[in-house]
Short mmCIF file of C-alpha atoms in Angstrom, two decimals:
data_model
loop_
_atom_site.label_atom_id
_atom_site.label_comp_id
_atom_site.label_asym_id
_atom_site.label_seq_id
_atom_site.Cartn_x
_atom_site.Cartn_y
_atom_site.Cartn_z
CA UNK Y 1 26.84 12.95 -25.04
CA UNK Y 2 26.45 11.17 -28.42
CA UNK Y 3 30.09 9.32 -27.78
CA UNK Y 4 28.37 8.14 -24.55
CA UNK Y 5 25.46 6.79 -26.52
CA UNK Y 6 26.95 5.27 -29.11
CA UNK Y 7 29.48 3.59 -26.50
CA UNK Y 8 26.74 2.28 -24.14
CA UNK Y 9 24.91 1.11 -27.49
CA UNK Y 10 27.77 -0.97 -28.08
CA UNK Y 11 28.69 -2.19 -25.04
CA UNK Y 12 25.05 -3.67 -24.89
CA UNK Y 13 24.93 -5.20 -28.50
CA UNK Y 14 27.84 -6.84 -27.69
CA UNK Y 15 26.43 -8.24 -24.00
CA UNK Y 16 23.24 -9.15 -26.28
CA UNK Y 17 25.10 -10.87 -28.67
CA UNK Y 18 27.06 -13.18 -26.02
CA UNK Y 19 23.70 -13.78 -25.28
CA UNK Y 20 22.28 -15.13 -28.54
CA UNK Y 21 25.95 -16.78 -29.47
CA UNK Y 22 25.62 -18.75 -25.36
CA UNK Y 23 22.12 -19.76 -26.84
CA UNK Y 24 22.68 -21.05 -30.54
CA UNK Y 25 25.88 -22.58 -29.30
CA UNK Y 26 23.95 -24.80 -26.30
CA UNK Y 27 20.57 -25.45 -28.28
CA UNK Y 28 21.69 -25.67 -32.24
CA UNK Y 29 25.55 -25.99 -31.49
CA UNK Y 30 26.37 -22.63 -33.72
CA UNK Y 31 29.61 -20.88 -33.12
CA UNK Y 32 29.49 -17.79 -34.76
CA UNK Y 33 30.15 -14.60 -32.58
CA UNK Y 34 30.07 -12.16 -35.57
CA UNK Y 35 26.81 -13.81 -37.11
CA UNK Y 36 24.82 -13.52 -33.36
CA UNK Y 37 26.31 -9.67 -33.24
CA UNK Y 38 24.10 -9.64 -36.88
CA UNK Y 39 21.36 -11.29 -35.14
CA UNK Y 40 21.23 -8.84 -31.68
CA UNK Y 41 20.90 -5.65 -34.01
CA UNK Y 42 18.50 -7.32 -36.26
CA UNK Y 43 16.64 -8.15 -33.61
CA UNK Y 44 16.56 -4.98 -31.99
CA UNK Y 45 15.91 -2.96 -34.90
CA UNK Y 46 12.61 -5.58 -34.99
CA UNK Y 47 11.71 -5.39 -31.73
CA UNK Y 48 11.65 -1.61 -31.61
CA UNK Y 49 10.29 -0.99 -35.02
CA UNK Y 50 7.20 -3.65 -34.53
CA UNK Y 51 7.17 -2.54 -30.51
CA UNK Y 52 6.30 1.07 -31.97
CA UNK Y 53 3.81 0.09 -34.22
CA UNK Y 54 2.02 -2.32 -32.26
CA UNK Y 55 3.66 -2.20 -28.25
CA UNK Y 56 0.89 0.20 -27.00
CA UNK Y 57 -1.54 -2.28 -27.54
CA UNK Y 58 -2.60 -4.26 -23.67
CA UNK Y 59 -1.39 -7.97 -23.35
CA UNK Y 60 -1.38 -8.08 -27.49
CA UNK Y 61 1.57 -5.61 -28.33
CA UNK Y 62 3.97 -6.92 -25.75
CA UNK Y 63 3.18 -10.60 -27.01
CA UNK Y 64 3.39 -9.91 -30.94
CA UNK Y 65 7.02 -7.84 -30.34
CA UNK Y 66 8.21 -11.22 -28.65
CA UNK Y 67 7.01 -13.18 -31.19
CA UNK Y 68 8.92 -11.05 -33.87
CA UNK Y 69 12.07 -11.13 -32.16
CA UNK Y 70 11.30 -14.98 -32.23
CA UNK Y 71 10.49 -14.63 -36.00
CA UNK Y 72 14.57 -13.23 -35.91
CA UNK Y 73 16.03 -16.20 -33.91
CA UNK Y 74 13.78 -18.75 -36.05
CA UNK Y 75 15.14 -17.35 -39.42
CA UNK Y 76 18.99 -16.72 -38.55
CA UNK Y 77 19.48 -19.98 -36.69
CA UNK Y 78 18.93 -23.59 -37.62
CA UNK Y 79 16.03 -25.41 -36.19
CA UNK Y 80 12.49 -24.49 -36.03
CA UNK Y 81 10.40 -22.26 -33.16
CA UNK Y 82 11.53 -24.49 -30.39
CA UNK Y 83 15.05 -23.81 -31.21
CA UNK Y 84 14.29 -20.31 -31.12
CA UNK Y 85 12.46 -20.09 -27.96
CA UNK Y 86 15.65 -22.17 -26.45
CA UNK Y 87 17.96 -20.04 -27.98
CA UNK Y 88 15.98 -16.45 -26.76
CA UNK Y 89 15.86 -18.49 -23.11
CA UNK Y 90 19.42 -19.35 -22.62
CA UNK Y 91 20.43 -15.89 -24.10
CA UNK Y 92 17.79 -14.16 -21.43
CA UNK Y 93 19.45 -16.17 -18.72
CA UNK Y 94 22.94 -15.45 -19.73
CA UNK Y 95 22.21 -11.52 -20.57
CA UNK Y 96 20.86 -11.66 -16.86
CA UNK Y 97 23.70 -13.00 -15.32
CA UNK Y 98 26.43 -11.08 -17.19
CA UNK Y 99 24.40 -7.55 -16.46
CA UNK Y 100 24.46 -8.51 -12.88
CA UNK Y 101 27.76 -9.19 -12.21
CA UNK Y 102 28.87 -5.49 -14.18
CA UNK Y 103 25.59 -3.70 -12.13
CA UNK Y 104 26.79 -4.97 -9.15
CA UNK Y 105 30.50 -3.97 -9.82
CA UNK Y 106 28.80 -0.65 -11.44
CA UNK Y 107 30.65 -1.15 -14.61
CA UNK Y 108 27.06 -0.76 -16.32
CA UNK Y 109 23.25 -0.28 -15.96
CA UNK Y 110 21.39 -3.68 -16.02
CA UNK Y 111 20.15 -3.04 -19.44
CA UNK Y 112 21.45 -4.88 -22.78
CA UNK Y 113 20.35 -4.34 -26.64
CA UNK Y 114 19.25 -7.24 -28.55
CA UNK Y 115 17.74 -9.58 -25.82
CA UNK Y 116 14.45 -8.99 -24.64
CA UNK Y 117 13.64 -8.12 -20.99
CA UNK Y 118 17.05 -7.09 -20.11
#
């Protein structure tokens, strides 16, 4: 049971990683795999850590956990919050697509760590 976790844990950094590397590579031209792995588990550790401080919260919690994980993008990549927000968009659509395509083979739940909302 923990092998399974620890498997589907990486499975999903990795997918979240693509991501963020499909992102900073089409908005700030970065092409780093290893550095946007760093990023996805920095940015989940934020998202969870601020999402249980401040997630329970109504229409405020959910906002100020994006906003971290911005706060992640903004500081590891060059470029300011509009970068970032590019960066988190592309990722989000590529996260999406990739999770789709193994869901609908049933390689993998549509879930992945370090990209919001997937």
């Amino acid at each position: 049971m923990v092998l399974d976790t620890i498997i589907v844990f990486a499975v999903s950094l990795l997918i979240g990683a693509l991501g963020i590397y499909a992102g900073a590579r089409v908005i700030v031209d970065a092409d780093d795999y290893t550095y946007a792995i760093v990023t996805a588990l920095i940015g989940a550790i934020i998202w969870a850590v601020v999402g249980f401080f401040f997630g329970w919260i109504p229409l405020l919690g959910p906002l100020l956990v994006f906003i971290a994980y911005l706060a992640v993008i903004n500081a590891r990549y060059p470029g300011g919050w509009i970068e970032a927000i590019g960066i988190t968009f592309v990722a989000w659509l590529t996260v999406l697509v990739v999770l789709y395509v193994l869901a609908f083979f049933g390689v993998m739940t549509f879930e992945a760590v370090g990209v919001p909302g997937t």
